[in-house]
Coordinates of C-alpha atoms in Angstrom, one line a residue:
Chain A
M1 CA 0.0 0.0 0.0
I2 CA 1.6 3.3 -1.1
L3 CA -1.1 5.7 -0.2
S4 CA -4.0 5.3 2.2
V5 CA -6.4 8.1 2.7
E6 CA -8.6 7.4 5.7
Q7 CA -11.8 9.3 6.6
V8 CA -10.4 12.6 5.4
T9 CA -12.4 15.8 5.7
I10 CA -11.1 19.0 4.3
G11 CA -12.6 22.4 4.7
S12 CA -12.4 25.9 5.8
R13 CA -14.5 27.3 8.7
Q14 CA -17.4 28.0 6.5
K15 CA -17.5 25.1 4.1
K16 CA -16.5 21.5 3.9
L17 CA -14.9 20.8 0.5
V18 CA -14.1 17.2 0.9
Q19 CA -16.1 14.9 3.2
N20 CA -15.1 11.6 4.8
V21 CA -13.1 10.4 1.8
S22 CA -11.2 7.1 2.0
L23 CA -9.2 5.5 -0.7
A24 CA -6.1 3.3 -1.1
I25 CA -3.5 3.2 -3.8
Q26 CA -1.5 0.0 -4.3
K27 CA 2.1 -0.1 -5.4
G28 CA 2.5 0.5 -9.2
E29 CA -1.1 0.9 -10.0
W30 CA -2.9 3.6 -12.1
F31 CA -5.6 5.0 -9.9
A32 CA -8.0 7.4 -11.6
L33 CA -10.0 9.9 -9.6
V34 CA -12.8 11.1 -11.7
G35 CA -15.3 13.9 -11.2
Q36 CA -16.6 17.3 -12.3
S37 CA -14.7 20.5 -11.7
G38 CA -15.2 21.6 -8.1
S39 CA -15.8 18.1 -6.8
G40 CA -12.7 18.3 -4.5
K41 CA -10.3 16.1 -6.5
S42 CA -7.5 18.6 -6.6
I43 CA -7.9 19.6 -3.0
L44 CA -7.7 16.0 -1.9
S45 CA -4.5 15.5 -3.9
Q46 CA -3.0 18.6 -2.5
A47 CA -3.7 17.4 1.1
V48 CA -1.5 14.4 0.4
G49 CA 1.6 16.6 -0.1
Q50 CA 0.5 19.0 2.6
M51 CA 0.2 21.6 -0.1
L52 CA -3.2 23.1 0.9
A53 CA -3.7 26.8 1.0
P54 CA -3.6 28.3 4.4
G55 CA -7.0 28.3 6.0
L56 CA -8.0 24.8 4.9
N57 CA -8.0 22.2 7.7
V58 CA -7.6 18.5 7.3
E59 CA -9.1 15.9 9.6
G60 CA -8.5 12.2 9.4
N61 CA -5.4 10.3 8.4
I62 CA -3.3 10.1 5.3
F63 CA -0.7 7.3 5.3
F64 CA 2.0 7.5 2.7
N65 CA 4.4 4.6 2.8
G66 CA 3.2 3.9 6.3
Q67 CA 3.9 7.4 7.6
N68 CA 1.0 9.7 8.5
V69 CA 1.9 12.8 6.4
L70 CA -0.5 15.0 8.3
K71 CA 1.7 14.5 11.4
L72 CA 5.1 15.1 9.7
S73 CA 7.0 18.3 10.4
K74 CA 7.7 20.7 7.6
K75 CA 11.3 19.6 7.4
E76 CA 10.4 15.9 7.2
M77 CA 7.7 16.8 4.6
R78 CA 10.4 18.4 2.4
T79 CA 12.3 15.1 2.2
V80 CA 9.1 13.4 1.1
R81 CA 8.1 15.9 -1.5
G82 CA 9.8 15.5 -4.8
R83 CA 11.7 12.4 -3.6
K84 CA 8.9 10.0 -2.7
L85 CA 5.9 12.0 -4.0
S86 CA 5.7 14.3 -6.9
Y87 CA 3.1 16.2 -8.8
I88 CA 2.4 17.1 -12.4
F89 CA 0.0 19.9 -13.1
Q90 CA -2.4 21.0 -15.8
D91 CA -0.8 24.4 -16.4
Y92 CA 2.5 23.6 -18.1
Q93 CA 3.2 27.2 -18.8
G94 CA 3.0 28.2 -15.2
S95 CA 4.9 25.1 -13.9
F96 CA 8.3 26.6 -14.7
T97 CA 10.0 29.6 -13.3
P98 CA 10.3 31.7 -16.5
F99 CA 13.9 32.9 -16.1
R100 CA 15.5 29.6 -15.2
T101 CA 16.4 27.1 -17.8
I102 CA 15.0 23.6 -18.0
G103 CA 18.4 22.3 -17.0
Q104 CA 18.5 24.6 -13.9
H105 CA 15.1 23.4 -12.8
L106 CA 16.1 19.7 -13.0
D107 CA 19.5 20.4 -11.5
E108 CA 18.1 22.3 -8.5
Y109 CA 15.6 19.6 -7.5
Q110 CA 18.4 17.0 -7.5
K111 CA 20.5 19.3 -5.4
A112 CA 17.7 19.9 -2.9
H113 CA 17.5 16.2 -2.3
G114 CA 21.2 15.7 -1.6
L115 CA 22.9 15.0 -4.9
H116 CA 26.0 17.1 -4.4
S117 CA 28.2 16.1 -7.3
P118 CA 27.6 18.4 -10.3
Q119 CA 28.6 15.7 -12.8
A120 CA 26.1 13.3 -11.4
R121 CA 23.4 15.9 -11.5
M122 CA 24.3 16.8 -15.1
A123 CA 24.0 13.1 -16.0
G124 CA 20.7 13.0 -14.2
V125 CA 19.4 15.9 -16.3
R126 CA 20.5 14.3 -19.5
E127 CA 19.0 11.0 -18.6
A128 CA 15.8 12.6 -17.5
L129 CA 15.4 14.5 -20.8
Q130 CA 16.2 11.4 -22.8
S131 CA 13.8 9.3 -20.9
V132 CA 10.9 11.5 -22.1
G133 CA 12.1 11.6 -25.6
L134 CA 13.6 15.1 -25.6
S135 CA 17.1 16.1 -26.8
E136 CA 19.7 17.1 -24.2
E137 CA 20.1 20.5 -25.8
L138 CA 16.8 21.5 -24.3
A139 CA 18.5 21.7 -21.0
S140 CA 19.8 25.1 -21.9
C141 CA 16.5 26.4 -23.1
Y142 CA 14.1 28.7 -21.2
P143 CA 10.6 27.4 -20.6
F144 CA 8.9 29.8 -23.0
Q145 CA 11.1 28.5 -25.9
L146 CA 9.4 25.0 -25.6
S147 CA 6.0 23.9 -26.9
G148 CA 3.2 22.8 -24.6
G149 CA 3.8 19.2 -25.3
Q150 CA 7.5 19.5 -24.7
L151 CA 6.9 21.4 -21.4
Q152 CA 4.6 18.7 -20.2
R153 CA 7.2 16.1 -21.1
V154 CA 9.7 18.0 -19.0
S155 CA 7.1 18.0 -16.2
I156 CA 7.0 14.3 -16.4
A157 CA 10.7 14.0 -16.4
M158 CA 10.9 16.4 -13.4
A159 CA 8.2 14.4 -11.5
L160 CA 10.0 11.1 -12.1
L161 CA 13.5 12.5 -11.7
L162 CA 14.1 11.0 -8.3
A163 CA 12.1 7.8 -8.8
P164 CA 9.2 8.6 -6.5
D165 CA 6.7 6.0 -5.3
L166 CA 3.7 8.0 -6.2
V167 CA 3.0 10.6 -8.9
I168 CA 0.0 12.7 -8.7
A169 CA -1.1 13.8 -12.2
D170 CA -3.7 16.6 -11.9
E171 CA -5.5 16.9 -15.2
I172 CA -2.3 16.9 -17.1
T173 CA -3.8 16.7 -20.6
T174 CA -6.5 19.3 -20.2
A175 CA -4.5 22.2 -21.6
L176 CA -3.0 20.1 -24.5
D177 CA -4.5 19.2 -27.8
S178 CA -5.7 15.7 -28.1
V179 CA -2.8 14.4 -30.1
S180 CA -0.2 15.8 -27.7
G181 CA -2.4 14.7 -24.8
N182 CA -2.4 11.1 -26.0
Q183 CA 1.4 11.2 -26.5
I184 CA 1.9 12.5 -23.0
L185 CA -0.2 9.8 -21.5
E186 CA 1.5 7.1 -23.6
L187 CA 4.8 8.4 -22.2
L188 CA 3.5 8.5 -18.7
A189 CA 2.3 4.9 -19.0
R190 CA 5.6 3.8 -20.4
R191 CA 7.6 5.6 -17.7
Q192 CA 5.3 4.0 -15.1
Q193 CA 6.1 0.5 -16.4
E194 CA 9.8 1.3 -16.4
T195 CA 9.9 2.9 -12.9
G196 CA 7.0 1.0 -11.2
C197 CA 5.6 4.1 -9.5
A198 CA 1.9 4.4 -8.7
I199 CA -0.1 7.2 -10.3
L200 CA -3.0 9.1 -8.9
F201 CA -4.6 10.3 -12.1
I202 CA -7.0 13.1 -11.7
T203 CA -9.2 13.7 -14.7
H204 CA -12.7 14.3 -16.0
D205 CA -11.9 12.6 -19.3
W206 CA -13.4 9.1 -19.6
R207 CA -11.4 8.2 -22.7
H208 CA -8.1 8.3 -20.7
V209 CA -9.7 6.5 -17.8
R210 CA -10.9 3.8 -20.1
R211 CA -7.5 3.3 -21.7
Y212 CA -5.1 3.5 -18.7
A213 CA -6.7 3.2 -15.3
D214 CA -6.5 0.1 -13.2
R215 CA -9.0 1.3 -10.6
I216 CA -11.4 4.2 -10.5
A217 CA -13.0 6.4 -7.8
V218 CA -15.8 8.8 -8.7
M219 CA -16.1 12.0 -6.7
K220 CA -19.1 14.2 -6.5
E221 CA -19.4 17.3 -4.2
G222 CA -16.5 16.3 -2.0
E223 CA -17.5 12.7 -1.5
I224 CA -16.4 9.5 -3.2
I225 CA -19.6 8.0 -4.4
E226 CA -18.3 4.9 -6.0
S227 CA -15.0 3.2 -6.4
G228 CA -13.6 -0.1 -7.7
G229 CA -11.9 -1.8 -10.6
K230 CA -12.1 -0.3 -14.0
H231 CA -14.4 -2.8 -15.5
R232 CA -16.7 -2.9 -12.5
I233 CA -17.2 0.8 -12.6
L234 CA -17.4 1.3 -16.3
D235 CA -19.5 -1.7 -17.2
H236 CA -21.6 -2.0 -14.1
P237 CA -22.0 1.4 -12.5
Q238 CA -24.1 1.4 -9.4
H239 CA -24.6 5.0 -8.6
P240 CA -26.9 7.1 -10.8
Y241 CA -24.3 9.8 -11.1
T242 CA -21.7 7.4 -12.4
K243 CA -24.2 6.1 -14.9
Q244 CA -24.9 9.6 -16.0
L245 CA -21.2 10.5 -16.4
I246 CA -20.5 7.3 -18.4
K247 CA -23.5 8.0 -20.6
A248 CA -22.3 11.5 -21.2
A249 CA -19.1 10.1 -22.8
P250 CA -20.3 7.7 -25.4
V251 CA -18.1 5.1 -27.1
L252 CA -18.1 4.8 -30.9
K253 CA -17.3 1.1 -31.1
H254 CA -19.6 -1.7 -30.2
G255 CA -18.9 -3.2 -26.9
L256 CA -18.9 -2.3 -23.2
P257 CA -17.9 1.2 -22.0
S258 CA -14.6 -0.2 -20.6
G259 CA -13.6 -1.4 -24.1
L260 CA -14.3 -5.1 -23.4
Q261 CA -16.1 -6.8 -26.2
E262 CA -19.3 -8.6 -25.2
E263 CA -19.4 -12.3 -26.2
G264 CA -20.9 -12.9 -29.6
K265 CA -20.8 -9.3 -30.6
A266 CA -17.2 -8.9 -31.6
Chain B
M1 CA 19.0 39.5 -17.6
R2 CA 18.4 38.1 -21.0
C3 CA 15.1 36.7 -20.2
F4 CA 13.2 39.0 -17.8
S5 CA 14.3 42.2 -19.3
M6 CA 13.9 42.9 -23.0
Q7 CA 15.4 44.8 -25.8
L8 CA 13.5 47.9 -26.6
P9 CA 12.3 48.4 -30.2
K10 CA 14.4 50.9 -32.0
G11 CA 13.3 54.5 -31.8
K12 CA 11.6 54.0 -28.5
K13 CA 11.4 57.2 -26.6
H14 CA 13.6 56.5 -23.7
N15 CA 16.2 54.5 -25.4
W16 CA 18.8 57.2 -25.9
Q17 CA 17.9 58.8 -22.6
G18 CA 18.9 55.6 -20.8
A19 CA 22.2 55.5 -22.5
A20 CA 22.8 59.2 -21.9
A21 CA 21.8 58.9 -18.2
V22 CA 24.1 55.9 -17.6
L23 CA 27.0 57.6 -19.3
T24 CA 26.7 60.9 -17.5
L25 CA 26.0 59.3 -14.1
A26 CA 29.1 57.2 -14.6
A27 CA 31.1 60.3 -15.6
V28 CA 29.9 62.2 -12.5
L29 CA 30.8 59.2 -10.3
A30 CA 34.2 58.9 -11.9
G31 CA 34.7 62.6 -11.4
T32 CA 33.9 62.4 -7.7
L33 CA 36.2 59.4 -7.4
Y34 CA 38.9 61.2 -9.2
A35 CA 38.5 64.2 -6.9
F36 CA 38.8 61.8 -3.9
F37 CA 42.0 60.2 -5.0
Y38 CA 43.7 63.2 -6.5
L39 CA 43.0 66.4 -4.6
R40 CA 44.5 69.5 -6.0
H41 CA 43.2 71.6 -3.1
D42 CA 42.2 70.9 0.4
P43 CA 38.4 71.3 0.3
T44 CA 38.4 72.6 3.9
L45 CA 41.5 74.8 3.8
T46 CA 40.4 78.4 4.2
N47 CA 42.3 81.2 2.6
M48 CA 40.8 84.6 3.6
S49 CA 43.1 86.6 1.3
G50 CA 41.8 84.7 -1.8
R51 CA 38.0 84.6 -1.1
L52 CA 35.3 85.0 -3.6
Q53 CA 37.6 84.8 -6.6
G54 CA 36.3 84.4 -10.1
M55 CA 37.4 81.7 -12.6
S56 CA 41.1 81.2 -13.0
L57 CA 43.5 78.5 -14.1
K58 CA 44.3 77.7 -10.4
H59 CA 40.7 77.7 -9.4
P60 CA 38.6 76.7 -12.5
L61 CA 35.3 77.6 -10.8
G62 CA 36.7 80.2 -8.4
T63 CA 36.7 80.2 -4.6
D64 CA 33.9 80.6 -2.1
H65 CA 33.5 83.0 0.8
L66 CA 36.3 81.3 2.8
G67 CA 38.6 81.0 -0.1
R68 CA 38.1 77.3 -0.7
D69 CA 38.3 75.9 -4.2
V70 CA 34.7 75.5 -5.5
L71 CA 35.4 72.7 -8.1
T72 CA 37.0 70.5 -5.5
R73 CA 34.2 71.1 -3.1
L74 CA 31.7 70.5 -5.8
F75 CA 33.2 67.1 -6.6
L76 CA 33.6 66.1 -3.0
G77 CA 30.1 67.5 -2.3
G78 CA 28.8 65.2 -5.0
Q79 CA 30.5 62.3 -3.3
Q80 CA 28.8 63.2 -0.1
T81 CA 25.4 63.8 -1.7
I82 CA 25.3 60.9 -4.2
G83 CA 27.2 58.6 -1.9
S84 CA 24.9 59.0 1.1
S85 CA 21.8 58.8 -1.2
F86 CA 23.1 55.5 -2.5
L87 CA 23.8 54.4 1.0
A88 CA 20.3 55.3 2.1
L89 CA 18.8 53.5 -0.9
L90 CA 20.9 50.4 -0.4
A91 CA 20.0 50.2 3.2
A92 CA 16.3 50.7 2.4
L93 CA 16.5 47.9 -0.2
A94 CA 18.3 45.7 2.3
I95 CA 15.5 46.1 4.8
G96 CA 12.6 46.4 2.4
I97 CA 13.2 43.5 0.1
P98 CA 13.7 40.7 2.6
S99 CA 10.8 41.9 4.8
G100 CA 8.5 42.1 1.7
L101 CA 9.6 38.7 0.6
I102 CA 9.0 37.1 3.9
A103 CA 5.6 38.9 4.5
G104 CA 4.3 38.0 1.1
F105 CA 5.5 34.4 1.1
K106 CA 4.6 33.4 4.7
R107 CA 1.3 35.4 4.7
G108 CA -0.9 34.9 7.8
W109 CA 0.2 36.6 11.0
V110 CA 3.8 37.3 9.8
D111 CA 2.4 39.3 7.0
R112 CA 0.0 41.2 9.3
V113 CA 2.7 42.1 11.8
F114 CA 5.1 43.3 9.0
M115 CA 2.5 45.4 7.3
R116 CA 1.3 47.0 10.5
I117 CA 4.9 48.0 11.3
A118 CA 5.2 49.3 7.7
D119 CA 1.9 51.3 8.1
G120 CA 3.3 52.8 11.3
F121 CA 6.4 54.0 9.5
L122 CA 4.3 55.2 6.6
A123 CA 2.3 57.5 8.9
F124 CA 5.3 59.9 9.1
P125 CA 6.3 62.1 6.2
D126 CA 10.1 61.8 5.4
T127 CA 10.9 65.5 6.2
I128 CA 9.2 65.3 9.6
V129 CA 11.1 62.1 10.5
A130 CA 14.4 63.7 9.4
I131 CA 13.7 66.8 11.5
V132 CA 12.7 64.8 14.5
L133 CA 15.7 62.5 14.3
S134 CA 18.1 65.3 14.0
G135 CA 16.4 66.9 17.0
L136 CA 16.9 63.7 19.0
L137 CA 20.3 62.6 17.7
G138 CA 21.8 65.8 16.6
P139 CA 22.2 67.0 13.0
G140 CA 24.5 65.1 10.7
I141 CA 24.5 63.2 7.4
G142 CA 24.4 59.8 9.2
N143 CA 21.2 60.6 11.0
L144 CA 19.8 62.0 7.8
V145 CA 20.5 58.7 6.0
L146 CA 18.9 56.9 9.0
A147 CA 15.8 59.0 8.7
I148 CA 15.5 58.4 4.9
V149 CA 16.0 54.6 5.4
M150 CA 13.3 54.6 8.0
V151 CA 10.8 56.1 5.6
K152 CA 11.8 54.6 2.3
W153 CA 12.1 50.9 3.2
V154 CA 8.3 50.7 3.6
S155 CA 7.6 51.4 -0.1
Y156 CA 10.0 48.6 -1.2
A157 CA 8.6 46.2 1.4
R158 CA 5.1 46.9 0.1
L159 CA 6.0 46.6 -3.6
V160 CA 7.8 43.3 -3.0
R161 CA 5.1 42.0 -0.8
S162 CA 2.3 42.7 -3.3
T163 CA 4.3 41.1 -6.2
V164 CA 5.2 38.1 -4.1
L165 CA 1.6 37.7 -3.0
S166 CA 0.4 37.4 -6.6
E167 CA 3.4 35.4 -7.8
S168 CA 3.4 32.8 -5.1
Q169 CA -0.1 31.7 -6.2
K170 CA 1.4 30.6 -9.5
E171 CA 2.1 27.0 -10.2
Y172 CA 5.9 27.2 -10.5
V173 CA 6.1 28.2 -6.8
L174 CA 3.8 25.2 -6.0
I175 CA 6.0 23.0 -8.1
A176 CA 9.2 24.3 -6.4
R177 CA 7.6 23.6 -3.0
I178 CA 6.4 20.2 -4.1
N179 CA 9.9 19.3 -5.3
G180 CA 11.1 19.8 -1.8
L181 CA 12.8 23.2 -2.0
S182 CA 13.0 25.2 1.2
A183 CA 11.2 28.5 1.5
R184 CA 14.5 30.4 1.5
K185 CA 15.5 28.9 -1.8
I186 CA 12.2 29.6 -3.4
M187 CA 12.3 33.2 -2.3
C188 CA 15.8 33.8 -3.4
K189 CA 15.9 31.9 -6.7
H190 CA 12.3 31.8 -7.9
L191 CA 10.6 34.8 -6.6
F192 CA 13.3 37.5 -6.2
P193 CA 14.3 37.6 -9.9
H194 CA 10.6 38.3 -10.7
I195 CA 10.5 41.4 -8.6
A196 CA 14.1 42.6 -9.2
G197 CA 13.0 44.6 -12.3
N198 CA 10.2 46.4 -10.5
V199 CA 12.4 47.1 -7.5
L200 CA 15.2 48.4 -9.8
V201 CA 12.8 50.8 -11.5
L202 CA 11.4 52.1 -8.2
A203 CA 14.9 52.4 -6.8
S204 CA 16.2 54.5 -9.7
L205 CA 13.1 56.7 -9.5
D206 CA 13.6 57.1 -5.8
L207 CA 17.3 57.9 -6.2
G208 CA 16.5 61.4 -7.6
K209 CA 14.0 62.0 -4.7
I210 CA 16.6 61.0 -2.1
I211 CA 19.3 63.2 -3.6
L212 CA 16.9 66.1 -3.5
L213 CA 15.8 65.3 0.0
I214 CA 19.4 65.0 1.3
S215 CA 20.5 68.3 -0.3
S216 CA 17.4 70.1 0.8
L217 CA 17.7 69.0 4.4
S218 CA 21.4 69.8 4.3
Y219 CA 20.4 73.2 3.0
I220 CA 18.4 73.9 6.1
G221 CA 21.3 72.6 8.2
L222 CA 20.1 69.2 9.2
G223 CA 22.5 67.2 7.1
A224 CA 26.2 67.6 6.5
Q225 CA 27.8 70.0 8.9
P226 CA 30.4 72.5 7.9
P227 CA 33.1 72.3 6.8
T228 CA 32.1 69.1 5.1
P229 CA 31.3 69.9 1.4
E230 CA 27.8 69.0 0.4
W231 CA 25.7 70.4 -2.4
G232 CA 22.8 71.5 -0.2
A233 CA 25.1 72.9 2.4
M234 CA 27.1 74.7 -0.3
L235 CA 23.9 76.4 -1.5
N236 CA 23.2 77.5 2.0
D237 CA 26.8 78.9 2.4
A238 CA 26.5 80.8 -0.8
R239 CA 23.2 82.4 0.2
P240 CA 24.6 85.7 1.6
Y241 CA 26.6 86.2 -1.6
F242 CA 23.7 85.7 -3.9
Q243 CA 23.9 89.2 -5.4
S244 CA 27.7 89.6 -5.5
M245 CA 28.7 86.0 -6.5
P246 CA 25.6 84.2 -7.9
A247 CA 27.9 81.6 -9.5
L248 CA 28.5 80.2 -6.0
M249 CA 24.8 79.1 -5.8
I250 CA 24.5 78.2 -9.5
Y251 CA 27.2 75.5 -9.5
P252 CA 25.8 73.3 -6.7
G253 CA 22.3 74.0 -7.8
L254 CA 23.1 73.0 -11.4
A255 CA 24.8 69.9 -10.1
I256 CA 21.7 68.9 -8.1
V257 CA 19.4 69.5 -11.0
L258 CA 21.6 67.5 -13.4
V259 CA 22.0 64.5 -11.2
V260 CA 18.3 64.3 -10.2
L261 CA 17.3 64.7 -13.9
L262 CA 19.7 61.9 -14.9
A263 CA 18.5 59.6 -12.1
N264 CA 14.9 60.2 -13.3
M265 CA 15.9 59.6 -16.9
L266 CA 17.5 56.3 -15.9
G267 CA 14.3 55.4 -14.0
D268 CA 12.2 56.1 -17.1
Y269 CA 14.5 54.0 -19.2
L270 CA 14.4 51.1 -16.8
Y271 CA 10.7 51.4 -16.5
D272 CA 10.4 50.9 -20.3
R273 CA 12.9 48.1 -20.3
F274 CA 11.3 46.1 -17.5
D275 CA 7.8 46.8 -18.7
V276 CA 5.8 44.7 -16.2
K277 CA 2.5 44.6 -18.0
R278 CA 4.0 43.1 -21.2
R279 CA 6.2 40.7 -19.4
G280 CA 3.2 38.6 -18.2
S281 CA 2.6 37.2 -21.6
H282 CA 5.6 36.2 -23.6
D283 CA 4.0 37.4 -26.9
F284 CA 6.8 39.8 -27.6
I285 CA 9.3 37.0 -27.9
R286 CA 7.3 34.7 -30.2

């Protein structure tokens, strides 16, 4: 068990944004968290890394690798962030400090986690860029010189730089066109196979869920209304809201929503 | 520099002004330095037999009411005026930038405490603080600098804080935090370069104001004390001879006007170069 969220409630004084949510992510699996905008998906994912905005309180327990992250000190948290747990965000433009090169970004994060030899860090930068199919020369480029797809590739390289146990991918394809989006997900899936990390994949796009997810949880208004294996959720949804969501994303091919072919119809 | 400042398009209004301002400021500074290292006349040596002389080869700008060489005093006065203005500015930056960074980045009660302190300082106009301080600690250029720092750091702290508040909401700061960088590193390496341009612009515009403030307070006797040469004090010394030797007032007056003008031109140029509104989108590069 990589991540176990137990009875977590998040909210400010006025309003509860996430209510009594529990979920568990196994080692190396692709866990999709699906829901409309504003359903609390991102808030929940931010709570895992203690990244919530000030003013939001968390109740409950979040165990990451057996440690309760909500009880860790700031300093201990810094050793977890980036090293064991990393994030990829939707906004690839905003994810990079504009006046630092790609190489400087990658270098800095290795340095922050105790890689002191510059040669080793340089090698790490090169390897990271190659692993996502980019040329090494991009290391000396500034973020605005790269295209959206390239930037999102660098984000993936950055997230996987120190071989974390869990990557939280928060709507990473939303700002990309569908071709680049698919390439990014292919890449993420390939890198997941290579590194064996678990992925918490936050999305509202059923196509991606259908193709990549192992397990799914559906969130609505701060609560998880249904969760289970991909085929169970997609082919036999229990909750009316899940049914509604699946119906709203029709499949062109014959067969079940999860992509399985029904017997005799293939 | 390459990335967060930009080349101005040719023919842009302030382009030549910036170059001119930098060159002339550099020349003035070089002159004051030269005067410091190579003194032809003792700036405080009085010579009552040779007072109020006109231009001559020995004294290019003549002598003042105590027979001191005006050119030497002008250069050394520039060193006092510009030097202490820079000192005041640097000290204000050194206090204002870190406090703004910390207040904006930490938010919460830290921010509130910092800003209430800043508001407290802001309640006093600079001239009043200067007069009160020299009343308490005695007149002198050091106390004048202290007074200016006390008033000026607030504007930097507020500027930096507001920029940091908006910038630290952006995702690159989130990413930096998520990748385990410490708050200090994020502030120094990721946030500070963002605000450096704005701060530089404000500082260069402030430089002119500070020079003016120091010389005007010295003029009324709160700053440099005689016999130290200082432009404002020189103006004051020359006042009784306004009708017989107007040149004695014109030289330091012109010097003040010139340097303040140049500082403002430099500020305008930097303002154009670090244009904040256009920097948000990177359209101009693509």
